[in-house]
XYZ file of C-alpha atoms in Angstrom:
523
model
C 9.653 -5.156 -16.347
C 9.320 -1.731 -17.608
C 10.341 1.141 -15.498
C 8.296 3.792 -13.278
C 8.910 6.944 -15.437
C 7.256 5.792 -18.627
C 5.475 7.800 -21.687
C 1.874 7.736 -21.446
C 0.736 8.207 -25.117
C -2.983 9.615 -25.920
C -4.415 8.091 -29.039
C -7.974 8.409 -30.827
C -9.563 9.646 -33.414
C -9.875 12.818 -34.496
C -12.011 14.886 -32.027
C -12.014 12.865 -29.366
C -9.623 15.350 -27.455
C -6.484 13.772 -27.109
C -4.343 17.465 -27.021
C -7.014 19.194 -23.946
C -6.574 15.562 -22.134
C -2.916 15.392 -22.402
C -2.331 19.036 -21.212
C -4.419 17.970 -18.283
C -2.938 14.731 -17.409
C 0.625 16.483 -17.889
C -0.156 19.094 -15.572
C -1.317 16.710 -13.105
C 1.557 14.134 -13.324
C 3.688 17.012 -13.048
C 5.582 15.896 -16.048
C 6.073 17.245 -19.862
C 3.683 16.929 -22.688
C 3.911 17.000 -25.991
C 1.347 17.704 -28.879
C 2.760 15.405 -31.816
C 0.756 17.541 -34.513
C 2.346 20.415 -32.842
C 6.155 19.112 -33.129
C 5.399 18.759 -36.721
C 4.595 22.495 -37.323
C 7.520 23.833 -35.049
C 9.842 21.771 -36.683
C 8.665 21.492 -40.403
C 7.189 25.394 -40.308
C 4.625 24.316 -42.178
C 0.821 23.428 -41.608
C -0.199 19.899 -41.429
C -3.095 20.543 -43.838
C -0.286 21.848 -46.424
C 1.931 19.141 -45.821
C -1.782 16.423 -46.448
C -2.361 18.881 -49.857
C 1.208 19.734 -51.602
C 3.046 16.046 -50.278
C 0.520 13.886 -49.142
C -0.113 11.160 -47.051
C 2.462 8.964 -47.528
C 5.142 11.894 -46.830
C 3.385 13.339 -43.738
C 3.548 9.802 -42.168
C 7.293 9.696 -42.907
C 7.997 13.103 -41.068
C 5.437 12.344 -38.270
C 7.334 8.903 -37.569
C 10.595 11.352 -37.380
C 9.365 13.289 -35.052
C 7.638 10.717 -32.663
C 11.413 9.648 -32.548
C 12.663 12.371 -31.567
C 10.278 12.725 -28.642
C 10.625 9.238 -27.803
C 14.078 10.239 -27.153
C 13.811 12.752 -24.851
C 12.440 12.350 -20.961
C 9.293 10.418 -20.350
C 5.894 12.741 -20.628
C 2.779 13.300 -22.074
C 2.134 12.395 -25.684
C -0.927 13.677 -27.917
C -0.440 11.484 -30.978
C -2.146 12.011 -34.212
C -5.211 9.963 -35.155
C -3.133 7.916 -37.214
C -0.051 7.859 -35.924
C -0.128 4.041 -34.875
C -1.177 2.455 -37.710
C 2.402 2.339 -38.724
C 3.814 -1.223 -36.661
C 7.282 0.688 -36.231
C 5.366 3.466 -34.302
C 3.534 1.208 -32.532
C 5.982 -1.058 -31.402
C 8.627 1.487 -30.232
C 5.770 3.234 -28.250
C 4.118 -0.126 -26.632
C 7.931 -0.756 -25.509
C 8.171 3.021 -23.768
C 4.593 3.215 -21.972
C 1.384 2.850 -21.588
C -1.172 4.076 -24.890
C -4.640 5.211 -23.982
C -7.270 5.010 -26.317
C -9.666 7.876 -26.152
C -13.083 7.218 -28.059
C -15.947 9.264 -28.127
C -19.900 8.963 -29.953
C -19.641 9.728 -33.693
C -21.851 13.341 -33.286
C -19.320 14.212 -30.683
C -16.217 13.743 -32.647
C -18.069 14.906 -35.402
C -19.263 18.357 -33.686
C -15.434 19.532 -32.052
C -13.783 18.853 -35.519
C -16.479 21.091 -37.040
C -15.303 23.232 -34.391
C -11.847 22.900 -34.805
C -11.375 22.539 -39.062
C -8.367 24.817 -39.226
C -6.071 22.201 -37.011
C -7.026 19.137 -38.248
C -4.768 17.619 -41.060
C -7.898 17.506 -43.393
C -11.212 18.852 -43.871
C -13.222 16.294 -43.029
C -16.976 16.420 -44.351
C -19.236 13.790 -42.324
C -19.150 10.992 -45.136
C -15.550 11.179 -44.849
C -15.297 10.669 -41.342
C -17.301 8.184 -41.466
C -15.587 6.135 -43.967
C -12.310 7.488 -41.799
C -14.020 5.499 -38.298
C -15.104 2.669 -40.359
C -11.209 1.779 -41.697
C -9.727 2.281 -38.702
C -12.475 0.477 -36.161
C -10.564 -2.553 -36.000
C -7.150 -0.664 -35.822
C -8.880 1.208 -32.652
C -10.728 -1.618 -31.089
C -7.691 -3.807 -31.107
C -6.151 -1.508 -27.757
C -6.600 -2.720 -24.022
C -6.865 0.204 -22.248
C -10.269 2.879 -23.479
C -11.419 5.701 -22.128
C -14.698 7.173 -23.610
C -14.449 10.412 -23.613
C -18.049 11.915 -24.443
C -19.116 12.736 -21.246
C -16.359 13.986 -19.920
C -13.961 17.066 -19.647
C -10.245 16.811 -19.823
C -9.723 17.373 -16.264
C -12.139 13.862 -16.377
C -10.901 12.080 -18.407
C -7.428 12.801 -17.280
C -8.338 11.125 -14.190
C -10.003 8.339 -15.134
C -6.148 7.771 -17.415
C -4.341 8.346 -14.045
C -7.024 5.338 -12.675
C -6.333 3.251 -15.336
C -2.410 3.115 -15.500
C -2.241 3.200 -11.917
C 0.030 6.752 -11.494
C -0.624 9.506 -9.152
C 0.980 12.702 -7.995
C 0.551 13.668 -4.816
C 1.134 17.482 -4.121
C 0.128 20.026 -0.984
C 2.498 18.619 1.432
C 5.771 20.112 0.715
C 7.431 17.776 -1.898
C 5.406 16.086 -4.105
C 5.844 12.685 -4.652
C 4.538 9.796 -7.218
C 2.372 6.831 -6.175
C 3.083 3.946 -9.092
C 0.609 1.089 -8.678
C 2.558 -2.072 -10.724
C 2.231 -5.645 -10.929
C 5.868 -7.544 -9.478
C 7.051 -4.388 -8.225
C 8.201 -5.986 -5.418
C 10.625 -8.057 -6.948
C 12.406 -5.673 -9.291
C 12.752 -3.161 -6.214
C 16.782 -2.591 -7.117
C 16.224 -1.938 -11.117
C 13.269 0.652 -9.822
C 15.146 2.538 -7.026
C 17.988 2.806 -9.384
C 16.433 4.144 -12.461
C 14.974 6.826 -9.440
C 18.573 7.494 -8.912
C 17.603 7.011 -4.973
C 20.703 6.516 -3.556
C 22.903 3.023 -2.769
C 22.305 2.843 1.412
C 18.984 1.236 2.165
C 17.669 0.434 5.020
C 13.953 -1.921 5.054
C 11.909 -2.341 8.122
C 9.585 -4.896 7.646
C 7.827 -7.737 9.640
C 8.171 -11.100 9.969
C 5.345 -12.710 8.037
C 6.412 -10.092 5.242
C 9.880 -10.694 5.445
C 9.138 -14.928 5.135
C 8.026 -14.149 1.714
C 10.190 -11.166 0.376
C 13.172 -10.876 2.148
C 15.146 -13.107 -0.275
C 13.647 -11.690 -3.523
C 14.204 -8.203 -2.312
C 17.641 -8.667 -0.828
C 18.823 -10.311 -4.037
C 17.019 -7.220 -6.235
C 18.924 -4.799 -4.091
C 22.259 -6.603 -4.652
C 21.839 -6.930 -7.930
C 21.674 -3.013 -8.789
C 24.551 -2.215 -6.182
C 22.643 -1.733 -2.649
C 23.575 -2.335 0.312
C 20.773 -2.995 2.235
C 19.924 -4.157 6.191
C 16.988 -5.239 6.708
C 15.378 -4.726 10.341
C 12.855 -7.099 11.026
C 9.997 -6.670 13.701
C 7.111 -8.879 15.190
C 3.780 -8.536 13.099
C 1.046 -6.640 14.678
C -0.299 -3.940 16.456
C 1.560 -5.120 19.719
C 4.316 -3.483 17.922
C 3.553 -0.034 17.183
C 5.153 1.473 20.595
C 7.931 3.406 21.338
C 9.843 0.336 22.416
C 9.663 -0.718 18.920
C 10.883 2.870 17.535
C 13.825 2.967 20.003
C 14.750 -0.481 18.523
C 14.520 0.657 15.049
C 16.454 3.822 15.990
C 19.468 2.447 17.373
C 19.641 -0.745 14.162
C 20.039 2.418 11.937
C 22.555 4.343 13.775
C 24.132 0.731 14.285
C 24.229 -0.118 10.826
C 25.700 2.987 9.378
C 22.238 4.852 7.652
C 22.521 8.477 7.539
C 20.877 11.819 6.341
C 21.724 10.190 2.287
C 20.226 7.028 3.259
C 16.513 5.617 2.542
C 14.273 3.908 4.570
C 11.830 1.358 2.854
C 8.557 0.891 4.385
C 8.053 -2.926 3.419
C 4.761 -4.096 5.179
C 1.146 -3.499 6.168
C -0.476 -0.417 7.922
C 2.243 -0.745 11.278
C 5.534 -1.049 9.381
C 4.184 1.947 7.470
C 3.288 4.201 10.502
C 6.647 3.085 12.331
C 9.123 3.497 9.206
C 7.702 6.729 8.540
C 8.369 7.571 11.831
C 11.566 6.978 12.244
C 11.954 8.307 8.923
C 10.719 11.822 10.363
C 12.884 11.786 13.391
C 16.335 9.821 12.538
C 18.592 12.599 12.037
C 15.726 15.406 12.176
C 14.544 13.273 8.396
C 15.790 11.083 6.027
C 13.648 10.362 3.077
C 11.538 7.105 2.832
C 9.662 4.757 -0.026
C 6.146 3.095 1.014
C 6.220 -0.312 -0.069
C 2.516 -1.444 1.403
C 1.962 -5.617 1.122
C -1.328 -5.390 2.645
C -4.811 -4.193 0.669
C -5.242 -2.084 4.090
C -2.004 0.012 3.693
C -2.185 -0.029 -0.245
C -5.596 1.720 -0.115
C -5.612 3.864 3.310
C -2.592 4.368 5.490
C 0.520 4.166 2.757
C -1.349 7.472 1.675
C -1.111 10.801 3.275
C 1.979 11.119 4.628
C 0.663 10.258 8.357
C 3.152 8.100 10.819
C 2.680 7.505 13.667
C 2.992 5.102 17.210
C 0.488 4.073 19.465
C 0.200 5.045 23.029
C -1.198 3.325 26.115
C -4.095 5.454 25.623
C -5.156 4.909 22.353
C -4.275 5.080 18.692
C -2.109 7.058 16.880
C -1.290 9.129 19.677
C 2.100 10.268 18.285
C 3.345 10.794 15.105
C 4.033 13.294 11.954
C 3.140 14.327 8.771
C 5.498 13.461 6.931
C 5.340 12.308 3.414
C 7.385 10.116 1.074
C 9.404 10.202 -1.707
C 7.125 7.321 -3.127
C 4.572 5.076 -2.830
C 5.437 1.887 -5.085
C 2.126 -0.660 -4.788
C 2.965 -4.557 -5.825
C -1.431 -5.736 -6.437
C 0.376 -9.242 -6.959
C 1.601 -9.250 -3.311
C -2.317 -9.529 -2.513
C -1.922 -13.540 -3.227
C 0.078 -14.082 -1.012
C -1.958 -12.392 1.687
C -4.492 -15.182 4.327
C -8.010 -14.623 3.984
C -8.561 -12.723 7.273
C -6.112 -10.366 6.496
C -8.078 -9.491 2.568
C -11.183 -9.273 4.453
C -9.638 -6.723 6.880
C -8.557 -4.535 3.943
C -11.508 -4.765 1.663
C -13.148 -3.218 5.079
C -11.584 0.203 3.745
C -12.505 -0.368 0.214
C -15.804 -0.395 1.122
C -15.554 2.809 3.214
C -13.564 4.230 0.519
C -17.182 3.795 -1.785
C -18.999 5.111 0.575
C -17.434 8.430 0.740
C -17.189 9.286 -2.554
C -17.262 6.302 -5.012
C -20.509 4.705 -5.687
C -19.459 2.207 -9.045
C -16.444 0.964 -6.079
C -19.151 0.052 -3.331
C -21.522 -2.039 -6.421
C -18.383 -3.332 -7.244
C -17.643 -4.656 -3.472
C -21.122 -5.445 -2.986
C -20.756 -8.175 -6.036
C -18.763 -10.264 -3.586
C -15.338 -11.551 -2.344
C -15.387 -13.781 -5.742
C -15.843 -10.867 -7.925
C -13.634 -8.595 -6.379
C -9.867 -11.148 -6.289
C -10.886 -11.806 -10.422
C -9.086 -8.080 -10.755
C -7.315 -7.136 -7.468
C -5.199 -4.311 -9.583
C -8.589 -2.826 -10.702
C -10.192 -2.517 -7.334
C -6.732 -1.248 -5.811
C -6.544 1.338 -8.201
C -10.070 2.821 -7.761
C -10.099 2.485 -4.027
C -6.625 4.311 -4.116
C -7.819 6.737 -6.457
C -10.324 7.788 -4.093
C -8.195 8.820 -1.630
C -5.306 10.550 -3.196
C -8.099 12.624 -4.708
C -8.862 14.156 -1.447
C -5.810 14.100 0.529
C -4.527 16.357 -2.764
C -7.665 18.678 -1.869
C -6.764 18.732 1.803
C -3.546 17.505 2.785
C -3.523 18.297 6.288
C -6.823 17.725 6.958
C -8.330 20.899 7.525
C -11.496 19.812 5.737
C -12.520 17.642 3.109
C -9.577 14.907 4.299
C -12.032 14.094 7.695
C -14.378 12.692 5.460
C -11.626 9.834 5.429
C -12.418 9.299 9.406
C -15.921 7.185 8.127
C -15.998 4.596 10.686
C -13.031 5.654 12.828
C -14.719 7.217 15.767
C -16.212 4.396 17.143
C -13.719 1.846 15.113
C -10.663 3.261 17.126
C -12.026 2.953 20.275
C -13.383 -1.049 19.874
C -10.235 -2.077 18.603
C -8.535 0.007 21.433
C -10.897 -1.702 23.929
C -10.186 -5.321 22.430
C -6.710 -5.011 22.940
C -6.140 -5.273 19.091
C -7.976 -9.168 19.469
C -10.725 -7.074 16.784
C -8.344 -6.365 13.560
C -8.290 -2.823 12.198
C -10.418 -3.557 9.304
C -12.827 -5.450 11.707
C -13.376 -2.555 13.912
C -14.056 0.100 11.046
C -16.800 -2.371 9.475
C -18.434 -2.528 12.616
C -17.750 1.344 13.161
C -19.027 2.121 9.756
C -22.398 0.453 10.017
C -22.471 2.058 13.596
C -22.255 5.318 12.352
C -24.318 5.026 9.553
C -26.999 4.229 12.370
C -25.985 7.252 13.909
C -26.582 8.928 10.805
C -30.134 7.749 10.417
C -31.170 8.941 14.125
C -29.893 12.755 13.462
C -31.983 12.469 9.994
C -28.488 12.821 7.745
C -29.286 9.884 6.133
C -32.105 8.215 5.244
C -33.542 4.858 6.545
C -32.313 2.347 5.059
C -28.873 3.758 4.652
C -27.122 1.368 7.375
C -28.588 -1.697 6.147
C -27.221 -1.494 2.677
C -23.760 -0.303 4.198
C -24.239 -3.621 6.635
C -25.338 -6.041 3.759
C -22.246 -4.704 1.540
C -20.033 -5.378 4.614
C -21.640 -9.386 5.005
C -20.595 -9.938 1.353
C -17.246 -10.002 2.576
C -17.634 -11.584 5.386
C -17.314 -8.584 7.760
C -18.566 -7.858 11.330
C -21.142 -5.014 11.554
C -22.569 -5.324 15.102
C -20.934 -4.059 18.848
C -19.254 -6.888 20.669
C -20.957 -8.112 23.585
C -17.763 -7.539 25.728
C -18.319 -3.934 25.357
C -20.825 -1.232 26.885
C -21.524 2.065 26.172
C -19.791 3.833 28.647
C -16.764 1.572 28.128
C -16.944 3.193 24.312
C -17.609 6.768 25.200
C -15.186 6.332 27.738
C -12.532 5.562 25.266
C -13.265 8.235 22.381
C -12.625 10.930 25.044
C -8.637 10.206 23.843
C -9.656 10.183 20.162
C -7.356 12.782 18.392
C -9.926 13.965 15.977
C -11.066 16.226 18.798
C -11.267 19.911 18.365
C -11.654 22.303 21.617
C -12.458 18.875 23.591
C -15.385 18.160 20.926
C -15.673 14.982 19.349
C -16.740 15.131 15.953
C -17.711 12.223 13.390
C -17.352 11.825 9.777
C -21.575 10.327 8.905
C -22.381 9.314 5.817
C -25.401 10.992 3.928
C -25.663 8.378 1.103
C -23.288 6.045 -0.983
C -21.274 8.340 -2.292
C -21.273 10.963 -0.001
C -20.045 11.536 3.996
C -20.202 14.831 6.384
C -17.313 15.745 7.841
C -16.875 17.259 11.364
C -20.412 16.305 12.613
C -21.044 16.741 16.370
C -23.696 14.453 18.065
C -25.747 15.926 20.566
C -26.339 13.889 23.757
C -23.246 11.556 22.272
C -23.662 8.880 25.592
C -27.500 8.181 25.538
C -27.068 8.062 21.347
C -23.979 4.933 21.767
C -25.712 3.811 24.901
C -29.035 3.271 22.687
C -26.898 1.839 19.665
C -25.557 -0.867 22.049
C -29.578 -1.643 22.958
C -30.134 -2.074 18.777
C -32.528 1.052 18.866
């Protein structure tokens, strides 16, 4: 398996702006880049187009492959290759083995107007019949790569997303330290050969539950070992019923017991609960010891391993105490989602769905195509509906503003799986919440009509409960919001959404009891 800090190489024809992109994507990685063209120059002192005219091509393909060496060399960044660079199979190979190559295309008057734009640092002046015979002997060369962008519509700071989207690699900044979300198929199993090219040091400690722990203890333990860990792993009951302080003073006193300190590292290996409670206890053991989110459910891959937020619940409600306090990375296995029971995708794809809602329209189509659509591609779908969300909590971190969009669904979602005793899974209670607030939506004319039905038929695809249960009443619900934490000033406020694609934050409902009382009659 190749490791975490890889080269991500930007390749493409000429014009199709490989250099602007890179700079972008550098910037936002928070790693290095490098212009190939540009190494040439500094290191040759001369200009490409010289080297093309007084050498040729033959020569300037020699020198370029020297330098791509000595890049390849150095620490893992950003590379803008030439439009060429690959057709050599040494290049190629040596880069395929070091990262991940993006091919950047664009429409022929687009490539065609920036180098007319841009003559003076291109390695030839290219007239349009040249360029075109240029495209037409390298199409198959340039079809023949997995991963394209097209980059005619977009700007760097676009396209340099929809890269990050397609590798699966984030950075995740406003919070103090950053820290790097990797999305990577068998992640799981290679966790010692990962942590140690992080240089993240030998003492490990992974909570995790017991359903978890039935299918990855072993494989983990004997990664570990392998690379020179030593590793206890603290193993609690799946579920909710867990997430209490009893649980924390357990998982306390196992890592005082077994020797973890302020060098040591807590891995979060689990669903939404183990990543609320190691976080936790990652916050408070010894005032904060730095932790790794390992998520193994679709729930806590696309929502809670996110954020930074930890967290126990109280007997009055969700959530009730916890911390920001983020990790030192976020490491997401998409082939961990097999081994997952049906109920427990269903719950997840729940938060997918909301995901689309607020601010991904192509994500809720692609949900709304079905459960037999969506598991074709689970690293696909887990990388958009992550991408979502690290998008906004980098806007708004502590959620001051645009991050309370994220509470879609919550409001009322909290409170029915707070009045079910947990019997209504997470996922469960924001599908019904969802479509409940959409409704609320409609009746304060945010949204138009219509809206909550094709947020309640997207939901039924999957296989997901929309309407209140019969078990609970209206003033049972309002009732139970009154200890929802997203208050301000004793106001409750809601998170509606406006369309697909778009969801008001901080929205107070007037006459909030009548409003639930009249959702529970279906008006």
């Amino acid at each position: 398996m190749a490791g975490l800090n890889q080269f991500i190489f930007i390749y493409g024809p000429p014009g199709v702006g490989k250099s602007s992109t890179g700079k972008v994507l550098a910037e936002s990685l928070e790693i290095p880049f490098f212009d190939l063209d540009y190494e040439i120059e500094k290191n040759t002192k001369r200009n490409i187009p010289d080297i093309f005219s007084e050498d040729g091509e033959m020569e300037f393909r020699k020198i370029e492959s020297v330098e791509l060496t000595k890049l390849l060399n150095g620490k893992p960044s950003v590379v803008a290759l030439g439009g060429g660079t690959l057709i050599n199979d040494e290049n190629m190979n040596y880069a395929s083995s070091l990262g991940s190559i993006i091919l950047l295309s664009a429409e022929f008057q687009t490539i065609r107007d920036r180098i007319a734009n841009d003559l003076t640092k291109r390695p030839l002046s290219i007239d349009e019949e040249m360029l075109k015979t240029l495209m037409d002997e390298r199409k198959k060369h340039y079809d023949s790569f997995e991963l394209k962008i097209d980059s005619t519509p977009l700007s760097p700071e676009m396209a340099a997303w929809e890269i990050q989207k397609t590798i699966g690699q984030f950075q995740i900044t406003g919070m103090g330290n950053p820290y790097p979300v990797y999305i990577q198929e068998n992640s799981v199993k290679d966790i010692g050969h990962i942590l140690e090219s992080q240089a993240i040091g030998k003492n490990i400690a992974v909570i995790t539950d017991q359903n978890v722990a039935n299918f990855y203890q072993k494989p983990v333990m004997a990664s570990l070992k392998k690379s020179g860990y030593h590793a206890k792993f603290i193993i609690l009951s799946p579920g909710e019923g867990s997430k209490n302080i009893q649980s924390m003073m357990h998982i306390w006193g196992e890592l005082l017991n077994n020797g973890i300190d302020r060098k040591s590292t807590i891995i979060a290996l689990g669903g939404g609960v183990i990543g609320d409670l190691a976080g936790f206890a990652a916050s408070t053991f010894m005032r904060g010891i730095d932790w790794i989110g390992m998520p193994t459910s679709i729930l806590a891959m696309v929502d809670s391993s996110l954020g930074g937020k930890t967290g126990i619940d109280l007997p009055e409600g969700k959530n009730l105490a916890g911390t920001f306090y983020p990790p030192k990375m976020v490491l997401v296995d998409p082939a961990v989602i097999d081994t997952l029971p049906i109920v427990e995708i269903k719950n997840g794809l729940a938060e997918v769905i909301k995901h689309g809602i607020i601010s991904d329209s192509n994500l809720f189509e692609y949900c709304n195509n079905g459960l037999h659509h969506i598991e074709k591609n689970w690293g696909k779908l887990i990388r958009q509906a992550m991408a979502v969300k690290v998008k906004i909590i980098k806007k708004d971190p502590y959620e001051q503003g645009i991050r309370a969009t994220l509470n879609l669904g919550h409001t009322i979602g909290h409170a029915v799986e707070s009045l079910s005793e947990f019997s209504i899974r997470h996922g469960e209670a924001i599908s019904i919440g969802t479509y409940q607030e959409a409704r609320l939506s409609e009746k304060l004319g945010l949204a138009d009509m219509g809206l909550s039905e094709i947020i309640k038929n997207c939901f039924s695809t999957v296989d997901l409960p929309t309407e209140l249960p019969e078990f609970i009443n209206s003033d049972q619900l309002f009732h139970s919001m009154r200890y929802d934490k997203k208050k301000k000033d004793g106001k409750l406020f809601f998170a509606l959404p406006v369309k697909i694609g778009e969801v008001k934050a901080s929205v107070e409902i007037p006459n909030l009891e009548r409003q639930l009382a009249e959702l529970k009659e279906g008006k």
